[in-house]
Coordinates of C-alpha atoms in Angstrom, one line a residue:
Chain A
M1 CA -24.2 34.4 18.2
N2 CA -22.9 33.7 14.8
A3 CA -20.5 35.9 15.9
T4 CA -18.6 32.9 18.3
L5 CA -19.9 30.1 15.9
E6 CA -17.7 31.2 13.0
K7 CA -14.9 32.1 15.4
Y8 CA -14.8 28.5 16.7
T9 CA -15.3 27.4 13.3
P10 CA -11.8 25.7 12.6
K11 CA -12.2 23.4 15.4
L12 CA -15.2 22.8 15.0
M13 CA -13.4 21.4 11.0
V14 CA -11.5 19.6 13.5
L15 CA -12.9 18.0 16.0
P16 CA -14.8 14.3 14.6
T17 CA -11.0 13.8 13.4
F18 CA -9.7 14.6 16.8
L19 CA -12.3 12.5 18.6
I20 CA -10.9 10.1 15.6
L21 CA -8.0 10.0 17.1
L22 CA -8.4 9.6 20.4
I23 CA -10.4 6.6 20.1
I24 CA -8.1 5.0 16.6
S25 CA -4.6 5.9 18.9
L26 CA -4.4 7.3 22.4
V27 CA -7.2 5.5 24.2
P28 CA -5.8 1.9 22.4
L29 CA -1.8 3.2 23.2
I30 CA -2.7 3.7 26.7
Y31 CA -5.5 0.8 26.7
V32 CA -2.2 -1.1 25.4
L33 CA 0.4 0.8 27.7
G34 CA -1.6 -0.8 30.6
I35 CA -2.4 -4.3 30.0
S36 CA 0.9 -4.7 28.8
F37 CA 2.2 -5.1 32.6
T38 CA -0.8 -6.5 33.0
N39 CA -1.3 -11.0 32.5
S40 CA -4.5 -10.7 30.5
T41 CA -5.6 -13.0 28.9
I42 CA -8.8 -12.1 25.6
A43 CA -11.5 -13.0 28.0
K44 CA -9.9 -11.6 31.1
P45 CA -8.7 -7.9 31.3
F46 CA -6.5 -6.8 33.2
N47 CA -6.4 -9.3 35.0
D48 CA -2.9 -9.6 37.6
F49 CA -0.5 -6.5 38.0
I50 CA 2.5 -8.5 37.1
W51 CA 4.7 -4.8 36.4
F52 CA 7.3 -5.7 33.5
E53 CA 7.2 -9.6 33.9
N54 CA 5.9 -9.4 29.9
Y55 CA 9.2 -6.9 28.8
K56 CA 11.3 -9.3 30.4
K57 CA 9.8 -12.3 29.1
A58 CA 10.2 -10.5 25.4
F59 CA 13.6 -10.5 25.8
T60 CA 14.6 -13.8 26.0
D61 CA 11.3 -15.2 23.4
E62 CA 13.6 -16.0 20.4
V63 CA 10.6 -15.7 17.9
F64 CA 10.4 -11.9 18.4
G65 CA 13.4 -12.3 18.5
T66 CA 13.2 -13.9 14.7
S67 CA 9.5 -11.5 13.9
L68 CA 11.9 -8.6 13.6
V69 CA 14.4 -9.3 12.1
N70 CA 12.2 -11.2 9.5
T71 CA 10.2 -7.7 9.2
L72 CA 13.7 -5.2 8.6
I73 CA 14.4 -7.7 6.3
F74 CA 11.3 -7.4 4.4
A75 CA 10.7 -4.8 4.0
F76 CA 14.2 -3.0 3.3
T77 CA 14.5 -6.3 0.3
V78 CA 11.1 -4.9 -1.2
T79 CA 11.5 -1.6 -0.9
T80 CA 14.7 -1.1 -2.0
I81 CA 14.2 -3.7 -5.6
Q82 CA 10.0 -2.1 -5.9
T83 CA 12.2 1.9 -6.4
F84 CA 14.2 0.8 -7.7
F85 CA 12.9 -1.2 -10.7
G86 CA 10.1 1.2 -10.5
F87 CA 12.6 4.3 -11.1
I88 CA 14.1 2.3 -14.0
L89 CA 10.8 1.7 -15.6
A90 CA 9.9 5.0 -15.1
F91 CA 12.7 7.2 -16.2
A92 CA 12.7 3.8 -20.2
M93 CA 8.8 5.1 -20.5
Q94 CA 9.7 9.0 -19.5
R95 CA 9.3 9.1 -23.5
E96 CA 7.4 6.4 -24.1
R97 CA 3.6 8.1 -24.9
K98 CA 2.0 6.4 -26.8
L99 CA 2.6 3.3 -24.1
S100 CA 2.4 5.3 -20.5
G101 CA -1.3 5.5 -21.2
V102 CA -1.6 2.2 -20.9
L103 CA 1.0 1.7 -17.9
R104 CA -1.2 4.3 -15.8
T105 CA -4.3 2.2 -15.7
L106 CA -2.3 -1.0 -15.6
A107 CA 0.4 0.4 -13.0
L108 CA -2.5 0.9 -10.1
L109 CA -3.9 -3.3 -11.3
P110 CA -2.2 -4.7 -8.9
L111 CA -1.9 -1.6 -5.9
F112 CA -5.5 -2.2 -5.4
T113 CA -6.3 -6.3 -5.9
P114 CA -7.7 -7.0 -3.1
P115 CA -4.5 -8.2 -1.2
V116 CA -6.2 -11.9 -0.4
A117 CA -7.8 -12.2 -4.5
I118 CA -3.6 -12.0 -4.7
A119 CA -2.1 -14.4 -2.9
M120 CA -4.8 -16.7 -3.9
I121 CA -2.7 -16.1 -7.1
W122 CA 0.5 -16.9 -5.9
R123 CA -0.6 -19.8 -3.9
L124 CA -2.4 -20.7 -7.3
I125 CA 1.8 -20.3 -9.2
Y126 CA 3.7 -21.7 -6.6
D127 CA 1.1 -24.6 -6.1
P128 CA 3.4 -28.0 -6.7
N129 CA 0.9 -30.3 -8.4
Q130 CA -1.3 -27.5 -10.1
G131 CA 1.1 -24.3 -10.5
M132 CA 2.1 -22.8 -13.2
L133 CA 5.8 -22.5 -11.9
N134 CA 6.2 -25.7 -11.4
Y135 CA 4.8 -26.7 -14.2
Y136 CA 6.8 -24.5 -17.2
L137 CA 9.7 -24.2 -14.1
T138 CA 9.7 -29.1 -15.1
K139 CA 9.4 -28.6 -18.5
W140 CA 10.8 -26.5 -19.4
G141 CA 13.1 -28.6 -18.0
L142 CA 14.5 -26.6 -15.5
T143 CA 13.9 -28.4 -12.3
S144 CA 14.1 -31.9 -12.1
G145 CA 11.6 -32.4 -9.6
V146 CA 8.7 -30.4 -7.6
I147 CA 10.3 -26.6 -6.1
P148 CA 7.2 -26.0 -2.4
F149 CA 8.5 -22.5 -2.9
L150 CA 5.7 -22.1 0.4
G151 CA 6.5 -25.2 2.1
D152 CA 10.4 -24.8 1.8
K153 CA 12.4 -23.1 4.7
S154 CA 14.6 -21.0 2.6
L155 CA 13.0 -19.9 -0.4
A156 CA 8.7 -18.9 1.3
F157 CA 9.8 -15.6 2.3
P158 CA 11.3 -14.6 -0.9
S159 CA 7.8 -16.4 -2.7
I160 CA 6.4 -14.2 -0.4
M161 CA 8.5 -10.7 -1.0
L162 CA 8.4 -12.0 -4.9
A163 CA 4.0 -11.8 -4.4
D164 CA 4.6 -8.6 -2.7
I165 CA 7.3 -6.9 -5.2
W166 CA 4.1 -7.7 -8.3
Q167 CA 1.8 -6.0 -5.9
W168 CA 4.2 -2.8 -5.3
T169 CA 6.5 -2.2 -7.9
P170 CA 3.9 -0.7 -10.0
F171 CA 3.0 2.0 -7.6
C172 CA 7.0 3.0 -7.1
F173 CA 6.5 3.3 -10.7
L174 CA 3.4 5.3 -10.5
L175 CA 5.6 8.0 -7.3
C176 CA 9.3 7.8 -9.6
M177 CA 6.7 9.1 -13.1
A178 CA 5.4 11.9 -11.1
A179 CA 8.5 12.7 -9.9
L180 CA 10.1 12.6 -13.1
Q181 CA 8.5 14.7 -15.4
S182 CA 8.6 17.6 -12.3
L183 CA 11.8 18.6 -12.9
P184 CA 12.5 21.2 -14.4
R185 CA 13.8 21.7 -18.2
D186 CA 16.0 23.8 -18.8
P187 CA 19.0 22.4 -17.3
Y188 CA 18.4 19.3 -20.4
E189 CA 17.2 22.2 -23.1
A190 CA 21.0 23.4 -22.1
A191 CA 22.6 19.7 -22.3
M192 CA 21.2 19.1 -25.7
V193 CA 23.0 21.9 -27.3
D194 CA 25.5 21.0 -24.8
G195 CA 25.4 16.9 -27.1
A196 CA 26.2 15.4 -24.0
S197 CA 25.2 11.9 -24.3
G198 CA 22.3 9.7 -22.6
W199 CA 24.3 8.5 -19.5
Y200 CA 25.9 11.3 -19.2
V201 CA 23.1 13.9 -19.2
F202 CA 21.2 10.9 -17.3
K203 CA 24.5 11.3 -13.7
R204 CA 25.1 14.5 -13.8
L205 CA 21.3 15.8 -14.5
T206 CA 18.7 13.4 -13.7
L207 CA 20.2 11.7 -10.7
P208 CA 20.9 14.4 -8.3
M209 CA 17.6 16.5 -9.0
V210 CA 15.1 13.6 -8.9
A211 CA 17.4 11.8 -5.0
P212 CA 15.0 14.1 -2.8
Q213 CA 12.3 13.1 -4.5
I214 CA 12.5 8.6 -4.6
I215 CA 14.2 8.6 -1.2
V216 CA 11.6 10.0 0.2
I217 CA 9.1 7.8 -1.6
F218 CA 11.7 5.0 -0.1
L219 CA 10.6 5.7 3.2
F220 CA 7.1 6.0 2.5
R221 CA 6.6 2.8 1.1
L222 CA 9.9 1.2 3.7
L223 CA 6.9 2.2 6.6
I224 CA 3.8 0.3 4.4
A225 CA 6.3 -2.0 3.5
L226 CA 7.0 -2.5 7.9
K227 CA 2.9 -3.4 9.0
V228 CA 3.1 -6.7 6.2
F229 CA 0.4 -8.5 8.0
D230 CA -1.7 -9.8 4.5
L231 CA 0.4 -12.1 2.2
I232 CA 1.6 -14.2 5.2
Y233 CA -1.4 -14.5 7.2
M234 CA -2.1 -16.1 3.9
L235 CA 0.0 -17.7 2.3
T236 CA 2.5 -19.1 4.9
F237 CA 1.0 -18.1 8.6
G238 CA 4.0 -16.9 9.8
G239 CA 5.8 -21.1 8.6
P240 CA 7.5 -23.7 7.9
G241 CA 8.1 -23.3 11.0
N242 CA 9.3 -19.7 11.5
S243 CA 11.1 -18.5 8.5
T244 CA 7.9 -16.2 6.9
Q245 CA 7.4 -14.5 11.2
V246 CA 7.3 -11.5 11.0
A247 CA 5.7 -8.3 13.5
S248 CA 2.9 -7.4 12.7
F249 CA 1.6 -11.2 11.9
Y250 CA 3.1 -12.6 15.2
L251 CA 1.6 -10.3 17.2
Y252 CA -1.8 -11.4 16.0
R253 CA -1.0 -14.6 16.6
V254 CA -0.3 -14.1 20.4
S255 CA -3.9 -12.4 20.6
F256 CA -5.9 -13.3 18.9
K257 CA -4.5 -17.3 18.1
Q258 CA -3.0 -17.6 22.0
F259 CA -4.7 -14.7 23.8
Q260 CA -2.5 -13.8 25.6
T261 CA -3.6 -10.2 25.3
G262 CA -0.6 -9.1 28.2
Y263 CA 1.7 -10.4 26.4
G264 CA 1.1 -9.0 22.9
G265 CA 0.8 -5.6 24.4
A266 CA 3.7 -6.0 26.0
L267 CA 5.5 -7.4 22.5
S268 CA 3.1 -4.1 20.5
I269 CA 4.6 -1.5 22.7
L270 CA 7.9 -3.0 22.0
V271 CA 7.5 -2.9 18.0
L272 CA 6.1 0.8 18.0
I273 CA 9.2 1.7 19.7
L274 CA 11.6 0.4 17.5
I275 CA 9.7 1.7 14.1
S276 CA 9.4 5.8 16.0
V277 CA 13.1 4.5 16.7
L278 CA 13.4 3.8 12.7
A279 CA 11.1 6.0 11.8
T280 CA 12.8 9.5 13.5
L281 CA 17.0 7.2 12.0
L282 CA 15.3 7.3 8.7
T283 CA 14.3 11.2 8.1
K284 CA 17.8 12.3 9.9
G285 CA 19.2 10.4 7.4
R286 CA 17.5 11.8 4.7
E287 CA 18.2 15.0 5.9
A288 CA 22.0 14.3 6.1
I289 CA 21.7 13.3 2.2
L290 CA 20.0 16.4 1.3
K291 CA 22.5 17.9 3.0
R292 CA 25.5 16.2 1.0
V293 CA 23.8 16.1 -2.6
E294 CA 23.0 20.1 -1.7
Chain B
M1 CA 34.3 27.2 -11.0
E2 CA 32.0 23.9 -11.4
D3 CA 30.6 24.7 -15.0
V4 CA 34.3 24.9 -16.9
K5 CA 34.4 21.2 -15.2
G6 CA 30.7 20.9 -16.3
I7 CA 31.4 21.9 -20.0
E8 CA 34.8 19.9 -19.9
H9 CA 33.1 16.9 -18.8
F10 CA 30.6 17.6 -22.2
E11 CA 33.4 18.1 -24.5
S12 CA 34.5 14.2 -23.3
A13 CA 31.5 12.0 -23.5
V14 CA 31.1 13.6 -27.0
H15 CA 34.7 12.5 -27.6
A16 CA 33.7 9.8 -26.4
F17 CA 30.5 9.4 -28.4
E18 CA 32.6 9.7 -31.9
Q19 CA 35.2 7.6 -31.4
K20 CA 32.6 4.6 -30.7
T21 CA 34.5 3.9 -27.5
P22 CA 32.5 1.2 -25.0
A23 CA 30.6 4.2 -23.1
F24 CA 28.6 5.0 -27.2
Y25 CA 27.2 0.6 -27.4
L26 CA 26.4 1.0 -23.3
N27 CA 24.7 4.9 -23.6
R28 CA 22.6 2.2 -27.1
I29 CA 21.8 -0.8 -25.4
F30 CA 20.5 1.2 -22.0
F31 CA 18.7 4.7 -23.6
G32 CA 18.3 2.9 -27.3
R33 CA 14.1 2.9 -28.1
P34 CA 14.3 -0.7 -28.8
A35 CA 15.9 -1.1 -25.1
R36 CA 13.1 0.8 -23.3
I37 CA 9.6 -0.3 -25.5
I38 CA 11.9 -3.8 -24.6
L39 CA 11.6 -3.4 -21.2
L40 CA 7.9 -1.7 -20.7
L41 CA 6.4 -4.7 -22.6
L42 CA 7.9 -7.0 -19.9
F43 CA 6.4 -4.3 -17.6
I44 CA 3.3 -5.0 -18.4
L45 CA 3.4 -8.4 -19.2
A46 CA 4.1 -8.7 -16.5
I47 CA 1.6 -7.3 -14.2
L48 CA -1.0 -9.2 -16.6
L49 CA -0.1 -12.4 -16.3
P50 CA -0.9 -13.6 -13.0
I51 CA -4.5 -11.9 -13.3
F52 CA -4.4 -13.3 -16.7
Y53 CA -3.4 -16.9 -15.1
I54 CA -6.4 -17.0 -13.1
A55 CA -9.0 -16.2 -14.7
M56 CA -7.5 -18.8 -17.0
T57 CA -7.4 -20.9 -14.5
S58 CA -12.0 -20.4 -13.5
L59 CA -12.1 -21.5 -16.4
K60 CA -10.8 -25.0 -16.8
E61 CA -12.7 -28.1 -16.2
P62 CA -11.9 -28.8 -12.2
I63 CA -9.7 -32.8 -12.6
E64 CA -7.5 -30.5 -16.1
I65 CA -6.3 -27.9 -13.2
R66 CA -5.5 -31.2 -11.0
T67 CA -3.3 -32.8 -13.3
S68 CA -2.0 -29.3 -15.6
G69 CA -0.7 -25.8 -14.2
A70 CA -0.4 -24.6 -17.6
L71 CA -1.4 -21.5 -18.5
L72 CA -4.1 -21.6 -21.3
P73 CA -6.9 -24.3 -21.2
R74 CA -6.4 -26.8 -23.2
G75 CA -9.1 -29.1 -22.9
Q76 CA -13.2 -27.3 -23.2
I77 CA -13.5 -24.1 -22.2
T78 CA -16.2 -24.2 -18.9
T79 CA -18.7 -22.1 -16.5
I80 CA -19.0 -24.6 -13.3
N81 CA -16.1 -23.2 -11.8
W82 CA -18.5 -20.1 -11.1
V83 CA -21.8 -21.1 -10.6
K84 CA -19.3 -23.8 -7.9
A85 CA -17.6 -20.8 -6.0
F86 CA -21.7 -19.0 -6.3
A87 CA -23.6 -22.1 -4.8
N88 CA -21.4 -23.4 -2.3
V89 CA -20.2 -19.8 -0.5
P90 CA -22.3 -17.5 0.5
L91 CA -20.4 -15.0 -2.7
V92 CA -23.4 -12.8 -3.2
R93 CA -23.4 -12.0 1.1
Y94 CA -19.9 -11.1 1.3
L95 CA -20.1 -9.3 -1.5
F96 CA -22.6 -6.9 -0.5
N97 CA -20.9 -6.8 2.6
S98 CA -18.3 -5.4 1.6
T99 CA -20.5 -2.8 -0.8
V100 CA -22.1 -2.2 1.6
V101 CA -19.4 -0.9 4.9
A102 CA -17.4 0.8 2.0
V103 CA -19.8 2.9 0.5
I104 CA -20.9 3.9 3.1
S105 CA -17.5 4.0 5.3
T106 CA -16.7 6.6 2.1
I107 CA -18.6 8.9 2.2
L108 CA -17.9 9.1 6.2
V109 CA -14.9 9.8 5.9
L110 CA -15.3 11.9 3.4
L111 CA -17.5 13.6 5.8
V112 CA -14.8 14.5 8.7
A113 CA -11.7 14.7 6.5
V114 CA -12.6 17.1 4.1
P115 CA -13.4 20.3 7.2
T116 CA -10.5 18.9 8.3
T117 CA -7.6 19.1 5.7
Y118 CA -9.8 22.4 4.9
S119 CA -9.5 23.1 8.6
I120 CA -5.5 22.9 8.6
I121 CA -3.7 23.9 6.2
R122 CA -5.7 27.4 6.1
F123 CA -6.2 28.3 9.7
K124 CA -3.8 26.5 10.6
T125 CA -5.9 24.3 13.9
G126 CA -3.8 21.7 15.7
G127 CA -0.8 23.2 14.8
W128 CA 2.1 21.4 13.9
F129 CA 0.9 19.1 17.0
L130 CA -2.4 18.1 14.8
P131 CA -1.2 16.8 11.3
A132 CA 2.7 14.7 12.5
W133 CA -0.2 12.8 14.9
I134 CA -2.4 12.1 11.9
L135 CA 0.8 11.3 10.1
G136 CA 1.6 8.8 13.0
T137 CA -1.4 6.8 12.9
Y138 CA -1.5 5.8 9.5
V139 CA 2.5 4.8 9.8
M140 CA 1.1 3.1 13.0
P141 CA 0.5 -1.0 12.4
P142 CA -3.2 -1.4 12.7
I143 CA -1.8 -4.8 14.4
V144 CA -0.9 -3.3 17.5
V145 CA -4.1 -1.2 18.5
S146 CA -6.3 -4.1 17.0
I147 CA -6.7 -5.7 21.2
P148 CA -8.8 -2.0 22.2
I149 CA -10.0 -1.4 19.4
F150 CA -12.0 -5.0 19.5
A151 CA -12.4 -4.4 23.0
M152 CA -14.5 -1.4 22.2
V153 CA -16.2 -2.7 19.7
K154 CA -17.5 -5.5 22.6
M155 CA -18.2 -2.7 24.8
V156 CA -20.7 -0.7 22.7
N157 CA -22.0 -3.9 21.3
L158 CA -21.3 -3.3 17.7
Q159 CA -18.4 -7.2 17.1
N160 CA -20.0 -8.9 14.3
T161 CA -21.7 -6.0 12.4
L162 CA -21.7 -4.0 9.8
A163 CA -21.9 -0.8 11.6
G164 CA -18.8 -1.5 13.6
L165 CA -16.7 -2.6 11.0
I166 CA -18.1 0.9 8.3
L167 CA -17.2 3.1 12.0
V168 CA -14.4 1.6 12.1
H169 CA -13.0 1.2 8.8
M170 CA -14.1 5.2 8.4
M171 CA -11.5 6.1 11.9
A172 CA -8.6 3.5 10.1
N173 CA -8.9 5.7 6.5
M174 CA -9.5 9.3 7.9
P175 CA -5.6 9.8 8.2
I176 CA -5.4 8.2 4.4
A177 CA -7.8 10.3 2.9
V178 CA -6.4 13.7 5.2
W179 CA -3.1 12.3 3.7
L180 CA -4.3 12.8 0.2
I181 CA -6.8 15.7 -0.2
D182 CA -3.9 18.0 1.5
S183 CA -2.1 18.5 -1.3
Y184 CA -5.4 19.9 -3.4
I185 CA -6.4 22.2 -1.2
R186 CA -3.1 23.5 -1.0
S187 CA -3.5 24.4 -4.8
I188 CA -5.8 26.7 -4.3
P189 CA -4.9 30.5 -4.6
R190 CA -6.3 32.4 -1.0
E191 CA -7.4 34.7 -2.8
L192 CA -10.2 32.8 -3.8
E193 CA -11.5 32.1 -0.8
Q194 CA -10.7 35.5 0.7
A195 CA -13.0 37.3 -1.8
A196 CA -15.6 35.1 -0.3
W197 CA -15.5 35.9 3.1
I198 CA -15.3 39.5 1.7
D199 CA -19.2 38.8 -0.1
G200 CA -20.1 37.7 3.4
Y201 CA -19.8 33.9 3.3
S202 CA -19.2 32.3 6.7
K203 CA -15.8 29.5 7.3
W204 CA -18.6 26.3 6.3
E205 CA -19.6 28.5 3.5
T206 CA -16.6 29.2 1.6
L207 CA -16.0 26.0 1.7
L208 CA -18.9 24.0 0.5
R209 CA -18.8 26.5 -2.4
V210 CA -15.6 27.8 -3.3
V211 CA -13.4 24.9 -2.1
V212 CA -15.2 21.7 -2.4
P213 CA -16.3 22.6 -6.1
L214 CA -12.6 23.0 -7.3
I215 CA -11.2 20.0 -4.9
R216 CA -13.7 18.3 -6.5
P217 CA -11.0 15.3 -8.3
G218 CA -9.1 15.9 -5.9
I219 CA -12.3 14.1 -3.2
L220 CA -13.6 11.5 -6.2
A221 CA -9.9 10.5 -6.2
T222 CA -9.8 9.6 -2.0
G223 CA -13.7 8.8 -2.8
V224 CA -12.0 6.2 -4.8
I225 CA -8.8 5.5 -3.1
T226 CA -11.3 5.0 0.5
L227 CA -13.1 2.4 -1.2
I228 CA -11.1 -0.4 -2.9
L229 CA -9.1 0.2 0.4
S230 CA -12.2 -0.4 2.8
W231 CA -12.9 -3.0 0.0
N232 CA -9.3 -4.3 1.0
E233 CA -9.1 -4.5 3.9
F234 CA -8.5 -7.7 5.6
L235 CA -6.7 -7.3 9.2
F236 CA -9.8 -5.2 11.5
A237 CA -12.4 -7.3 9.5
L238 CA -11.0 -10.4 10.3
I239 CA -11.2 -9.6 14.2
L240 CA -14.7 -7.9 14.2
T241 CA -16.5 -10.4 12.3
Y242 CA -17.4 -14.0 12.8
G243 CA -20.4 -15.1 10.6
V244 CA -22.6 -14.5 6.6
K245 CA -24.1 -11.6 8.3
S246 CA -21.1 -9.7 8.4
N247 CA -18.3 -11.0 6.7
T248 CA -16.8 -9.0 4.2
F249 CA -15.1 -10.0 1.5
P250 CA -11.3 -11.0 1.7
I251 CA -12.6 -12.4 4.6
G252 CA -15.2 -14.9 3.5
I253 CA -12.8 -16.0 0.3
S254 CA -9.9 -16.2 2.5
R255 CA -12.1 -19.4 4.8
Y256 CA -12.8 -20.3 1.7
I257 CA -9.1 -22.3 2.0
G258 CA -9.8 -24.2 4.7
E259 CA -13.7 -25.0 4.6
H260 CA -13.1 -26.2 1.0
G261 CA -9.3 -27.6 0.8
L262 CA -8.3 -25.9 -2.2
Q263 CA -10.4 -25.8 -5.3
F264 CA -8.2 -24.0 -6.8
G265 CA -10.7 -23.4 -9.8
E266 CA -13.6 -22.3 -7.3
M267 CA -11.3 -19.4 -5.0
S268 CA -10.2 -18.1 -8.4
A269 CA -13.9 -17.4 -9.5
A270 CA -14.7 -16.5 -6.3
A271 CA -11.3 -14.5 -6.3
L272 CA -12.9 -12.9 -9.5
A273 CA -15.7 -12.2 -8.3
G274 CA -13.7 -10.2 -6.3
I275 CA -11.2 -8.3 -8.4
V276 CA -13.7 -7.0 -10.9
P277 CA -15.9 -3.9 -9.4
I278 CA -12.7 -2.7 -7.9
Y279 CA -10.8 -3.0 -11.6
I280 CA -14.7 -1.6 -13.2
L281 CA -13.4 1.2 -11.1
V282 CA -9.4 2.0 -11.6
F283 CA -10.5 1.3 -15.4
L284 CA -13.9 4.6 -14.9
F285 CA -11.5 6.2 -13.4
S286 CA -7.6 5.5 -13.2
R287 CA -6.5 9.6 -14.5
N288 CA -8.0 10.4 -11.4
L289 CA -6.0 7.2 -8.9
V290 CA -2.7 8.4 -10.4
E291 CA -3.1 12.3 -9.8
G292 CA -4.2 11.6 -6.6
L293 CA -1.7 9.2 -5.5
T294 CA 1.4 10.8 -6.5
R295 CA 0.3 14.3 -5.2
G296 CA 0.1 12.4 -2.1
G297 CA 3.0 10.4 -2.5
V298 CA 6.2 12.6 -4.2
K299 CA 6.1 15.2 -1.6
G300 CA 8.4 16.3 1.1

């Protein structure tokens, strides 16, 4: 009895996780796939089988197209900026012991601030009449009138990106710092003996050695950035017009505001396919880059 | 071959240095100590400024807020916004709900994730498939599965209850918890566990008496991170709760914007009420959190 139990212990240990994965990913995906062929609403699930009508509709849905393009623009822009600044800052901090202790703790703050609170902070900062940004821009004579940052079609998206950059740059900074700390010391000592310049050491030693890890950080952050929802929901609700419409938010709108769960299901499947393709391409791309570096 | 080329480069670099060429000055500017310090101080300022700004706003007179966006309060400092925020909105209830959901879901996550991660790493349970499935679930945008999850929660009659949200948060945070604990368990030498088996420990006993005590910092970091993620979680709380009874802090204060117009003073106070508990956790466990996050983040 005991021996059999012992034999099945490893399986027993993963059983709850297996069940959770069924409940939270496999069953929902089958459900969504099923519902995507129907004309369902939130009140009448699995109503009226209509085959690929929802998918056909999706390909002519301009807002959906916009939301996909916006998601990609958002994710690639913020991830590039965050990884870039995160790396520069981590690099600058390498030799500053005193500041590094403080910064490690402070860097956690934006990352763990509730997104709803982040949204409120930036809503206040951007507010045309009561916000700090317009106040100082006007006071210092940098702008003549008040700028409605979140209400302007061309400024709303960059404004949201700035809030996201505030939240996530410290995260990239922490990861880059760990990557830099993990580098071997010997090559540096050799370079010191040879009297190489800072820039030269950076270009020839640090960058090639740390590049693989930086790429991982970039991909990791990119995959999270593709899920963006909270800031959009609370700062602009996809507007003005559809200028800040992103995939997650559009799915939410279709399913939970327009109650078209069937159509929302079809869009969900398309988004999933897109993200899987993107993730595969990026991992392949990463492998190609790594081979080149070697 | 490569070496010789390298030495030549080093020599030319040294040469450029002695000549005080533009490279020398560029090097001074970008790698010099003053540049580094300025950069880092700007970083600290950028992190703190927005937080400091709402803290100041929460202490300004409402009239002053409406007329000026200045950083520092000019007039009298007041607690009126804090008093109003707690009086006009059931903030205490929201904070209580959030605490219950975050604490219970975190305990459940750890109970599930620690044995799972151990089993995956030591006994290769589920082969390559289970870890890939867990990672895939983490990458998937939660909105994609929100319709069926909403339907399932409704089916078991847990909509608009804390229990429903606790279960969903537990399941949603499980993948990240496995991902975080992974590197801690990997770092335990196999011999320790084998010695325990020889001493007649069962696999469960080995996990509980040998592995768990060794990865305590990892469990702590994972616990605090999932606690905060649950506290901050927005989407599931938005679709699964719709009343004071079960609204968590993020949903409660997001309603604030709609119901009360834009009362920035009260809003700042309310937002801070939810931020402060998190910041206390961050300051208490900062070392652990940095370790936990960076271990999980950079592994290839």
